[in-house]
Amino acid sequence: EPEVTQTPSHQVTQMGQEVILRCVPISNHLYFYWYRQILGQKVEFLVSFYNNEISEKSEIFDDQFSVERPDGSNFTLKIRSTKLEDSAMYFCASSVRRAQGYEQYFGPGTRLTVT
Amino acid sequence: AQSVTQLDSHVSVSEGTPVLLRCNYSSSYSPSLFWYVQHPNKGLQLLLKYTSAATLVKGINGFEAEFKKSETSFHLTKPSAHMSDAAEYFCVVSDSGGGADGLTFGKGTHLIIQP
């Protein structure tokens, strides 16, 4: 069964460094998403992406964040200058429309640790 | 604005006994509601969803949930718990059915299965 994949599984970076988190959505899906979960807190929506542009974004998704689909398979989240509070699990998801609406499928996550 | 409240942070049951994970939601529209499960070191897996069809929704692994509009609830149940059900469970709401808009997650309920 097709799955959303994410790399790396764990990323450690120093404050102020740029990081790129990578995702390969399921191939026939049209919407792509990033979420994050700070330890002990809720999973929070960051951004959705459709037809090569951002569809929706939350207040969390500020100028430090950007997303890109550089080729036909990858979907990336870039954090330009990481802060300690960016430490979290980052989940990528993609969705497909069924008869009764959309279903979002999630990857296993990338744990980002900013030191 | 939409929100989800999962009433229990931890639920512990014995193997073979029923499971009840409680969820209340708030939504301005006719919501789509989902339950996701997260096993340790795994991604978020869709268990079931409600999208204005039948109010009793059956999902994978014997789980089901009932949408009760009058109570704004979407509780998850299973008649007989299995050790493999031990995981984190998230109740999720979407006003748009999960397309462009991100999903809104509850804080999660940690299900513990006692042998």
PDB file of N, CA and C in Angstrom, chain A residues 7-106:
ATOM      1  N   THR A   7      12.073  12.134   5.172  1.00  0.00           N
ATOM      2  CA  THR A   7      13.487  12.026   5.534  1.00  0.00           C
ATOM      3  C   THR A   7      14.011  13.382   5.975  1.00  0.00           C
ATOM      4  N   PRO A   8      14.953  13.418   6.927  1.00  0.00           N
ATOM      5  CA  PRO A   8      15.397  12.285   7.733  1.00  0.00           C
ATOM      6  C   PRO A   8      14.382  11.971   8.828  1.00  0.00           C
ATOM      7  N   SER A   9      14.587  10.922   9.560  1.00  0.00           N
ATOM      8  CA  SER A   9      13.700  10.611  10.675  1.00  0.00           C
ATOM      9  C   SER A   9      14.024  11.507  11.868  1.00  0.00           C
ATOM     10  N   HIS A  10      15.287  11.893  11.987  1.00  0.00           N
ATOM     11  CA  HIS A  10      15.706  12.770  13.079  1.00  0.00           C
ATOM     12  C   HIS A  10      16.770  13.726  12.552  1.00  0.00           C
ATOM     13  N   GLN A  11      16.580  15.013  12.846  1.00  0.00           N
ATOM     14  CA  GLN A  11      17.512  16.046  12.404  1.00  0.00           C
ATOM     15  C   GLN A  11      17.897  16.892  13.610  1.00  0.00           C
ATOM     16  N   VAL A  12      19.199  17.008  13.816  1.00  0.00           N
ATOM     17  CA  VAL A  12      19.697  17.880  14.887  1.00  0.00           C
ATOM     18  C   VAL A  12      20.416  19.045  14.224  1.00  0.00           C
ATOM     19  N   THR A  13      20.097  20.260  14.649  1.00  0.00           N
ATOM     20  CA  THR A  13      20.712  21.429  14.052  1.00  0.00           C
ATOM     21  C   THR A  13      20.958  22.476  15.121  1.00  0.00           C
ATOM     22  N   GLN A  14      21.847  23.398  14.800  1.00  0.00           N
ATOM     23  CA  GLN A  14      22.122  24.477  15.748  1.00  0.00           C
ATOM     24  C   GLN A  14      21.229  25.663  15.443  1.00  0.00           C
ATOM     25  N   MET A  15      20.909  26.395  16.473  1.00  0.00           N
ATOM     26  CA  MET A  15      20.079  27.581  16.345  1.00  0.00           C
ATOM     27  C   MET A  15      20.656  28.511  15.286  1.00  0.00           C
ATOM     28  N   GLY A  16      19.785  29.022  14.429  1.00  0.00           N
ATOM     29  CA  GLY A  16      20.219  29.930  13.381  1.00  0.00           C
ATOM     30  C   GLY A  16      20.535  29.263  12.053  1.00  0.00           C
ATOM     31  N   GLN A  17      20.640  27.952  12.070  1.00  0.00           N
ATOM     32  CA  GLN A  17      20.917  27.223  10.837  1.00  0.00           C
ATOM     33  C   GLN A  17      19.628  26.993  10.044  1.00  0.00           C
ATOM     34  N   GLU A  18      19.798  26.790   8.757  1.00  0.00           N
ATOM     35  CA  GLU A  18      18.672  26.447   7.888  1.00  0.00           C
ATOM     36  C   GLU A  18      18.516  24.926   7.854  1.00  0.00           C
ATOM     37  N   VAL A  19      17.263  24.473   7.853  1.00  0.00           N
ATOM     38  CA  VAL A  19      17.001  23.039   7.693  1.00  0.00           C
ATOM     39  C   VAL A  19      15.968  22.835   6.604  1.00  0.00           C
ATOM     40  N   ILE A  20      16.088  21.724   5.927  1.00  0.00           N
ATOM     41  CA  ILE A  20      15.098  21.320   4.926  1.00  0.00           C
ATOM     42  C   ILE A  20      14.621  19.918   5.288  1.00  0.00           C
ATOM     43  N   LEU A  21      13.324  19.820   5.483  1.00  0.00           N
ATOM     44  CA  LEU A  21      12.694  18.534   5.762  1.00  0.00           C
ATOM     45  C   LEU A  21      12.031  18.051   4.476  1.00  0.00           C
ATOM     46  N   ARG A  22      12.213  16.767   4.211  1.00  0.00           N
ATOM     47  CA  ARG A  22      11.761  16.240   2.931  1.00  0.00           C
ATOM     48  C   ARG A  22      10.632  15.225   3.091  1.00  0.00           C
ATOM     49  N   CYS A  23       9.780  15.203   2.086  1.00  0.00           N
ATOM     50  CA  CYS A  23       8.608  14.336   2.106  1.00  0.00           C
ATOM     51  C   CYS A  23       8.356  13.855   0.684  1.00  0.00           C
ATOM     52  N   VAL A  24       7.938  12.621   0.569  1.00  0.00           N
ATOM     53  CA  VAL A  24       7.439  12.134  -0.713  1.00  0.00           C
ATOM     54  C   VAL A  24       5.980  11.754  -0.508  1.00  0.00           C
ATOM     55  N   PRO A  25       5.046  12.575  -1.006  1.00  0.00           N
ATOM     56  CA  PRO A  25       3.624  12.260  -0.861  1.00  0.00           C
ATOM     57  C   PRO A  25       3.237  11.039  -1.699  1.00  0.00           C
ATOM     58  N   ILE A  26       2.034  10.552  -1.490  1.00  0.00           N
ATOM     59  CA  ILE A  26       1.511   9.462  -2.287  1.00  0.00           C
ATOM     60  C   ILE A  26       1.248   9.976  -3.698  1.00  0.00           C
ATOM     61  N   SER A  27       1.589   9.179  -4.701  1.00  0.00           N
ATOM     62  CA  SER A  27       1.779   9.711  -6.047  1.00  0.00           C
ATOM     63  C   SER A  27       0.529  10.305  -6.694  1.00  0.00           C
ATOM     64  N   ASN A  28      -0.655   9.813  -6.447  1.00  0.00           N
ATOM     65  CA  ASN A  28      -1.826  10.370  -7.118  1.00  0.00           C
ATOM     66  C   ASN A  28      -2.565  11.383  -6.253  1.00  0.00           C
ATOM     67  N   HIS A  29      -1.963  11.793  -5.146  1.00  0.00           N
ATOM     68  CA  HIS A  29      -2.598  12.772  -4.269  1.00  0.00           C
ATOM     69  C   HIS A  29      -2.335  14.181  -4.779  1.00  0.00           C
ATOM     70  N   LEU A  30      -3.261  15.100  -4.455  1.00  0.00           N
ATOM     71  CA  LEU A  30      -3.194  16.439  -5.018  1.00  0.00           C
ATOM     72  C   LEU A  30      -2.876  17.526  -3.992  1.00  0.00           C
ATOM     73  N   TYR A  31      -3.320  17.323  -2.757  1.00  0.00           N
ATOM     74  CA  TYR A  31      -3.028  18.288  -1.698  1.00  0.00           C
ATOM     75  C   TYR A  31      -1.897  17.745  -0.833  1.00  0.00           C
ATOM     76  N   PHE A  32      -1.024  18.643  -0.417  1.00  0.00           N
ATOM     77  CA  PHE A  32       0.082  18.265   0.472  1.00  0.00           C
ATOM     78  C   PHE A  32       0.088  19.221   1.658  1.00  0.00           C
ATOM     79  N   TYR A  33       0.550  18.706   2.797  1.00  0.00           N
ATOM     80  CA  TYR A  33       0.449  19.467   4.035  1.00  0.00           C
ATOM     81  C   TYR A  33       1.703  19.275   4.894  1.00  0.00           C
ATOM     82  N   TRP A  34       1.934  20.247   5.740  1.00  0.00           N
ATOM     83  CA  TRP A  34       2.882  20.095   6.839  1.00  0.00           C
ATOM     84  C   TRP A  34       2.171  20.432   8.149  1.00  0.00           C
ATOM     85  N   TYR A  35       2.453  19.602   9.146  1.00  0.00           N
ATOM     86  CA  TYR A  35       1.977  19.809  10.511  1.00  0.00           C
ATOM     87  C   TYR A  35       3.182  19.696  11.437  1.00  0.00           C
ATOM     88  N   ARG A  36       3.031  20.224  12.637  1.00  0.00           N
ATOM     89  CA  ARG A  36       4.082  19.992  13.624  1.00  0.00           C
ATOM     90  C   ARG A  36       3.447  19.660  14.970  1.00  0.00           C
ATOM     91  N   GLN A  37       4.231  18.956  15.790  1.00  0.00           N
ATOM     92  CA  GLN A  37       3.784  18.622  17.142  1.00  0.00           C
ATOM     93  C   GLN A  37       4.948  18.878  18.088  1.00  0.00           C
ATOM     94  N   ILE A  38       4.843  19.963  18.837  1.00  0.00           N
ATOM     95  CA  ILE A  38       5.819  20.216  19.891  1.00  0.00           C
ATOM     96  C   ILE A  38       5.564  19.212  21.006  1.00  0.00           C
ATOM     97  N   LEU A  39       6.623  18.748  21.624  1.00  0.00           N
ATOM     98  CA  LEU A  39       6.514  17.706  22.637  1.00  0.00           C
ATOM     99  C   LEU A  39       5.476  18.062  23.697  1.00  0.00           C
ATOM    100  N   GLY A  40       4.525  17.160  23.874  1.00  0.00           N
ATOM    101  CA  GLY A  40       3.495  17.360  24.892  1.00  0.00           C
ATOM    102  C   GLY A  40       2.337  18.231  24.461  1.00  0.00           C
ATOM    103  N   GLN A  41       2.363  18.696  23.203  1.00  0.00           N
ATOM    104  CA  GLN A  41       1.292  19.574  22.733  1.00  0.00           C
ATOM    105  C   GLN A  41       0.539  18.935  21.562  1.00  0.00           C
ATOM    106  N   LYS A  42      -0.460  19.678  21.083  1.00  0.00           N
ATOM    107  CA  LYS A  42      -1.295  19.160  19.990  1.00  0.00           C
ATOM    108  C   LYS A  42      -0.529  19.149  18.676  1.00  0.00           C
ATOM    109  N   VAL A  43      -0.994  18.323  17.761  1.00  0.00           N
ATOM    110  CA  VAL A  43      -0.559  18.403  16.377  1.00  0.00           C
ATOM    111  C   VAL A  43      -1.185  19.669  15.784  1.00  0.00           C
ATOM    112  N   GLU A  44      -0.349  20.511  15.159  1.00  0.00           N
ATOM    113  CA  GLU A  44      -0.827  21.798  14.645  1.00  0.00           C
ATOM    114  C   GLU A  44      -0.591  21.896  13.137  1.00  0.00           C
ATOM    115  N   PHE A  45      -1.578  22.413  12.445  1.00  0.00           N
ATOM    116  CA  PHE A  45      -1.487  22.619  11.011  1.00  0.00           C
ATOM    117  C   PHE A  45      -0.541  23.777  10.705  1.00  0.00           C
ATOM    118  N   LEU A  46       0.328  23.588   9.723  1.00  0.00           N
ATOM    119  CA  LEU A  46       1.213  24.666   9.276  1.00  0.00           C
ATOM    120  C   LEU A  46       0.755  25.228   7.941  1.00  0.00           C
ATOM    121  N   VAL A  47       0.627  24.341   6.926  1.00  0.00           N
ATOM    122  CA  VAL A  47       0.414  24.825   5.569  1.00  0.00           C
ATOM    123  C   VAL A  47      -0.158  23.715   4.696  1.00  0.00           C
ATOM    124  N   SER A  48      -0.965  24.121   3.709  1.00  0.00           N
ATOM    125  CA  SER A  48      -1.400  23.188   2.670  1.00  0.00           C
ATOM    126  C   SER A  48      -0.953  23.723   1.315  1.00  0.00           C
ATOM    127  N   PHE A  49      -0.788  22.817   0.378  1.00  0.00           N
ATOM    128  CA  PHE A  49      -0.154  23.137  -0.908  1.00  0.00           C
ATOM    129  C   PHE A  49      -0.900  22.402  -1.991  1.00  0.00           C
ATOM    130  N   TYR A  50      -1.280  23.140  -3.034  1.00  0.00           N
ATOM    131  CA  TYR A  50      -2.046  22.527  -4.122  1.00  0.00           C
ATOM    132  C   TYR A  50      -1.679  23.200  -5.426  1.00  0.00           C
ATOM    133  N   ASN A  51      -1.476  22.412  -6.442  1.00  0.00           N
ATOM    134  CA  ASN A  51      -1.200  22.959  -7.770  1.00  0.00           C
ATOM    135  C   ASN A  51      -0.015  23.929  -7.737  1.00  0.00           C
ATOM    136  N   ASN A  52       1.003  23.532  -7.013  1.00  0.00           N
ATOM    137  CA  ASN A  52       2.268  24.277  -6.928  1.00  0.00           C
ATOM    138  C   ASN A  52       2.189  25.625  -6.246  1.00  0.00           C
ATOM    139  N   GLU A  53       1.179  25.787  -5.387  1.00  0.00           N
ATOM    140  CA  GLU A  53       1.174  27.002  -4.583  1.00  0.00           C
ATOM    141  C   GLU A  53       0.509  26.742  -3.245  1.00  0.00           C
ATOM    142  N   ILE A  54       0.773  27.627  -2.294  1.00  0.00           N
ATOM    143  CA  ILE A  54       0.182  27.487  -0.968  1.00  0.00           C
ATOM    144  C   ILE A  54      -1.316  27.752  -1.054  1.00  0.00           C
ATOM    145  N   SER A  55      -2.110  26.820  -0.476  1.00  0.00           N
ATOM    146  CA  SER A  55      -3.561  26.998  -0.421  1.00  0.00           C
ATOM    147  C   SER A  55      -3.976  27.715   0.858  1.00  0.00           C
ATOM    148  N   GLU A  56      -3.507  27.220   1.970  1.00  0.00           N
ATOM    149  CA  GLU A  56      -3.824  27.802   3.267  1.00  0.00           C
ATOM    150  C   GLU A  56      -2.582  27.727   4.142  1.00  0.00           C
ATOM    151  N   LYS A  57      -2.483  28.650   5.083  1.00  0.00           N
ATOM    152  CA  LYS A  57      -1.404  28.553   6.058  1.00  0.00           C
ATOM    153  C   LYS A  57      -1.900  29.078   7.394  1.00  0.00           C
ATOM    154  N   SER A  58      -1.291  28.584   8.455  1.00  0.00           N
ATOM    155  CA  SER A  58      -1.682  29.008   9.792  1.00  0.00           C
ATOM    156  C   SER A  58      -0.794  30.173  10.231  1.00  0.00           C
ATOM    157  N   GLU A  59      -1.126  30.700  11.391  1.00  0.00           N
ATOM    158  CA  GLU A  59      -0.334  31.816  11.947  1.00  0.00           C
ATOM    159  C   GLU A  59       1.096  31.393  12.264  1.00  0.00           C
ATOM    160  N   ILE A  60       1.266  30.103  12.489  1.00  0.00           N
ATOM    161  CA  ILE A  60       2.608  29.599  12.813  1.00  0.00           C
ATOM    162  C   ILE A  60       3.535  29.741  11.607  1.00  0.00           C
ATOM    163  N   PHE A  61       2.981  29.591  10.429  1.00  0.00           N
ATOM    164  CA  PHE A  61       3.756  29.560   9.190  1.00  0.00           C
ATOM    165  C   PHE A  61       4.139  30.978   8.805  1.00  0.00           C
ATOM    166  N   ASP A  62       5.186  31.501   9.439  1.00  0.00           N
ATOM    167  CA  ASP A  62       5.610  32.867   9.162  1.00  0.00           C
ATOM    168  C   ASP A  62       6.715  32.881   8.105  1.00  0.00           C
ATOM    169  N   ASP A  63       7.371  34.013   7.957  1.00  0.00           N
ATOM    170  CA  ASP A  63       8.362  34.182   6.886  1.00  0.00           C
ATOM    171  C   ASP A  63       9.578  33.273   7.034  1.00  0.00           C
ATOM    172  N   GLN A  64       9.742  32.678   8.207  1.00  0.00           N
ATOM    173  CA  GLN A  64      10.854  31.762   8.393  1.00  0.00           C
ATOM    174  C   GLN A  64      10.638  30.432   7.680  1.00  0.00           C
ATOM    175  N   PHE A  65       9.389  30.160   7.355  1.00  0.00           N
ATOM    176  CA  PHE A  65       9.040  28.883   6.741  1.00  0.00           C
ATOM    177  C   PHE A  65       8.783  29.068   5.247  1.00  0.00           C
ATOM    178  N   SER A  66       9.114  28.046   4.476  1.00  0.00           N
ATOM    179  CA  SER A  66       8.705  28.015   3.079  1.00  0.00           C
ATOM    180  C   SER A  66       8.529  26.561   2.662  1.00  0.00           C
ATOM    181  N   VAL A  67       7.724  26.374   1.644  1.00  0.00           N
ATOM    182  CA  VAL A  67       7.497  25.032   1.108  1.00  0.00           C
ATOM    183  C   VAL A  67       7.736  25.064  -0.384  1.00  0.00           C
ATOM    184  N   GLU A  68       8.079  23.880  -0.891  1.00  0.00           N
ATOM    185  CA  GLU A  68       8.411  23.790  -2.301  1.00  0.00           C
ATOM    186  C   GLU A  68       8.158  22.371  -2.786  1.00  0.00           C
ATOM    187  N   ARG A  69       7.788  22.275  -4.048  1.00  0.00           N
ATOM    188  CA  ARG A  69       7.728  20.965  -4.683  1.00  0.00           C
ATOM    189  C   ARG A  69       8.735  21.027  -5.824  1.00  0.00           C
ATOM    190  N   PRO A  70       9.974  20.687  -5.542  1.00  0.00           N
ATOM    191  CA  PRO A  70      11.039  20.936  -6.514  1.00  0.00           C
ATOM    192  C   PRO A  70      10.996  20.032  -7.739  1.00  0.00           C
ATOM    193  N   ASP A  71      10.327  18.890  -7.609  1.00  0.00           N
ATOM    194  CA  ASP A  71      10.217  17.989  -8.744  1.00  0.00           C
ATOM    195  C   ASP A  71       8.866  17.293  -8.636  1.00  0.00           C
ATOM    196  N   GLY A  72       8.671  16.244  -9.422  1.00  0.00           N
ATOM    197  CA  GLY A  72       7.349  15.615  -9.432  1.00  0.00           C
ATOM    198  C   GLY A  72       7.031  14.764  -8.234  1.00  0.00           C
ATOM    199  N   SER A  73       8.018  14.552  -7.338  1.00  0.00           N
ATOM    200  CA  SER A  73       7.752  13.634  -6.241  1.00  0.00           C
ATOM    201  C   SER A  73       7.991  14.249  -4.862  1.00  0.00           C
ATOM    202  N   ASN A  74       8.969  15.104  -4.702  1.00  0.00           N
ATOM    203  CA  ASN A  74       9.312  15.603  -3.378  1.00  0.00           C
ATOM    204  C   ASN A  74       8.510  16.844  -2.994  1.00  0.00           C
ATOM    205  N   PHE A  75       8.322  16.992  -1.690  1.00  0.00           N
ATOM    206  CA  PHE A  75       7.650  18.164  -1.119  1.00  0.00           C
ATOM    207  C   PHE A  75       8.476  18.544   0.106  1.00  0.00           C
ATOM    208  N   THR A  76       8.977  19.769   0.138  1.00  0.00           N
ATOM    209  CA  THR A  76       9.912  20.126   1.199  1.00  0.00           C
ATOM    210  C   THR A  76       9.393  21.265   2.059  1.00  0.00           C
ATOM    211  N   LEU A  77       9.843  21.251   3.316  1.00  0.00           N
ATOM    212  CA  LEU A  77       9.613  22.349   4.247  1.00  0.00           C
ATOM    213  C   LEU A  77      10.980  22.893   4.640  1.00  0.00           C
ATOM    214  N   LYS A  78      11.168  24.194   4.439  1.00  0.00           N
ATOM    215  CA  LYS A  78      12.431  24.835   4.795  1.00  0.00           C
ATOM    216  C   LYS A  78      12.198  25.794   5.945  1.00  0.00           C
ATOM    217  N   ILE A  79      13.065  25.712   6.930  1.00  0.00           N
ATOM    218  CA  ILE A  79      13.064  26.695   8.010  1.00  0.00           C
ATOM    219  C   ILE A  79      14.379  27.457   7.874  1.00  0.00           C
ATOM    220  N   ARG A  80      14.285  28.757   7.655  1.00  0.00           N
ATOM    221  CA  ARG A  80      15.466  29.533   7.249  1.00  0.00           C
ATOM    222  C   ARG A  80      16.479  29.696   8.373  1.00  0.00           C
ATOM    223  N   SER A  81      16.037  30.068   9.519  1.00  0.00           N
ATOM    224  CA  SER A  81      16.941  30.325  10.642  1.00  0.00           C
ATOM    225  C   SER A  81      16.280  29.742  11.888  1.00  0.00           C
ATOM    226  N   THR A  82      16.667  28.539  12.221  1.00  0.00           N
ATOM    227  CA  THR A  82      15.941  27.800  13.259  1.00  0.00           C
ATOM    228  C   THR A  82      16.109  28.435  14.631  1.00  0.00           C
ATOM    229  N   LYS A  83      15.028  28.308  15.412  1.00  0.00           N
ATOM    230  CA  LYS A  83      15.029  28.775  16.806  1.00  0.00           C
ATOM    231  C   LYS A  83      14.822  27.550  17.701  1.00  0.00           C
ATOM    232  N   LEU A  84      15.137  27.712  18.968  1.00  0.00           N
ATOM    233  CA  LEU A  84      14.941  26.603  19.901  1.00  0.00           C
ATOM    234  C   LEU A  84      13.505  26.111  19.883  1.00  0.00           C
ATOM    235  N   GLU A  85      12.559  27.059  19.762  1.00  0.00           N
ATOM    236  CA  GLU A  85      11.143  26.686  19.799  1.00  0.00           C
ATOM    237  C   GLU A  85      10.655  25.989  18.534  1.00  0.00           C
ATOM    238  N   ASP A  86      11.520  25.847  17.536  1.00  0.00           N
ATOM    239  CA  ASP A  86      11.159  25.066  16.350  1.00  0.00           C
ATOM    240  C   ASP A  86      11.350  23.575  16.582  1.00  0.00           C
ATOM    241  N   SER A  87      11.946  23.217  17.704  1.00  0.00           N
ATOM    242  CA  SER A  87      12.111  21.792  18.030  1.00  0.00           C
ATOM    243  C   SER A  87      10.735  21.154  18.142  1.00  0.00           C
ATOM    244  N   ALA A  88      10.512  20.118  17.337  1.00  0.00           N
ATOM    245  CA  ALA A  88       9.191  19.486  17.274  1.00  0.00           C
ATOM    246  C   ALA A  88       9.264  18.281  16.349  1.00  0.00           C
ATOM    247  N   MET A  89       8.172  17.535  16.322  1.00  0.00           N
ATOM    248  CA  MET A  89       7.997  16.506  15.300  1.00  0.00           C
ATOM    249  C   MET A  89       7.237  17.155  14.163  1.00  0.00           C
ATOM    250  N   TYR A  90       7.738  17.007  12.958  1.00  0.00           N
ATOM    251  CA  TYR A  90       7.097  17.583  11.780  1.00  0.00           C
ATOM    252  C   TYR A  90       6.527  16.454  10.922  1.00  0.00           C
ATOM    253  N   PHE A  91       5.236  16.551  10.673  1.00  0.00           N
ATOM    254  CA  PHE A  91       4.550  15.541   9.870  1.00  0.00           C
ATOM    255  C   PHE A  91       4.172  16.112   8.513  1.00  0.00           C
ATOM    256  N   CYS A  92       4.432  15.332   7.497  1.00  0.00           N
ATOM    257  CA  CYS A  92       3.943  15.631   6.157  1.00  0.00           C
ATOM    258  C   CYS A  92       2.697  14.786   5.902  1.00  0.00           C
ATOM    259  N   ALA A  93       1.772  15.292   5.124  1.00  0.00           N
ATOM    260  CA  ALA A  93       0.572  14.536   4.769  1.00  0.00           C
ATOM    261  C   ALA A  93       0.199  14.853   3.331  1.00  0.00           C
ATOM    262  N   SER A  94      -0.535  13.926   2.722  1.00  0.00           N
ATOM    263  CA  SER A  94      -1.111  14.198   1.419  1.00  0.00           C
ATOM    264  C   SER A  94      -2.535  13.679   1.428  1.00  0.00           C
ATOM    265  N   SER A  95      -3.364  14.211   0.549  1.00  0.00           N
ATOM    266  CA  SER A  95      -4.766  13.800   0.602  1.00  0.00           C
ATOM    267  C   SER A  95      -5.298  13.470  -0.785  1.00  0.00           C
ATOM    268  N   VAL A  96      -6.315  12.642  -0.738  1.00  0.00           N
ATOM    269  CA  VAL A  96      -7.029  12.222  -1.931  1.00  0.00           C
ATOM    270  C   VAL A  96      -8.514  12.442  -1.673  1.00  0.00           C
ATOM    271  N   ARG A  97      -9.242  12.795  -2.723  1.00  0.00           N
ATOM    272  CA  ARG A  97     -10.669  13.015  -2.559  1.00  0.00           C
ATOM    273  C   ARG A  97     -11.410  11.708  -2.807  1.00  0.00           C
ATOM    274  N   ARG A  98     -12.188  11.308  -1.816  1.00  0.00           N
ATOM    275  CA  ARG A  98     -13.061  10.139  -1.964  1.00  0.00           C
ATOM    276  C   ARG A  98     -14.490  10.634  -2.187  1.00  0.00           C
ATOM    277  N   ALA A  99     -15.403   9.701  -2.310  1.00  0.00           N
ATOM    278  CA  ALA A  99     -16.806  10.057  -2.517  1.00  0.00           C
ATOM    279  C   ALA A  99     -17.355  10.883  -1.354  1.00  0.00           C
ATOM    280  N   GLN A 100     -16.877  10.605  -0.157  1.00  0.00           N
ATOM    281  CA  GLN A 100     -17.381  11.296   1.030  1.00  0.00           C
ATOM    282  C   GLN A 100     -16.402  12.331   1.555  1.00  0.00           C
ATOM    283  N   GLY A 101     -15.552  12.852   0.699  1.00  0.00           N
ATOM    284  CA  GLY A 101     -14.636  13.896   1.136  1.00  0.00           C
ATOM    285  C   GLY A 101     -13.194  13.446   1.126  1.00  0.00           C
ATOM    286  N   TYR A 102     -12.351  14.322   1.645  1.00  0.00           N
ATOM    287  CA  TYR A 102     -10.913  14.066   1.597  1.00  0.00           C
ATOM    288  C   TYR A 102     -10.451  13.171   2.740  1.00  0.00           C
ATOM    289  N   GLU A 103      -9.382  12.443   2.465  1.00  0.00           N
ATOM    290  CA  GLU A 103      -8.687  11.683   3.502  1.00  0.00           C
ATOM    291  C   GLU A 103      -7.220  12.074   3.461  1.00  0.00           C
ATOM    292  N   GLN A 104      -6.701  12.463   4.621  1.00  0.00           N
ATOM    293  CA  GLN A 104      -5.298  12.834   4.694  1.00  0.00           C
ATOM    294  C   GLN A 104      -4.492  11.662   5.234  1.00  0.00           C
ATOM    295  N   TYR A 105      -3.399  11.381   4.561  1.00  0.00           N
ATOM    296  CA  TYR A 105      -2.497  10.305   4.943  1.00  0.00           C
ATOM    297  C   TYR A 105      -1.170  10.917   5.389  1.00  0.00           C
ATOM    298  N   PHE A 106      -0.713  10.472   6.552  1.00  0.00           N
ATOM    299  CA  PHE A 106       0.446  11.080   7.183  1.00  0.00           C
ATOM    300  C   PHE A 106       1.692  10.218   7.057  1.00  0.00           C
TER     301      PHE A 106
END
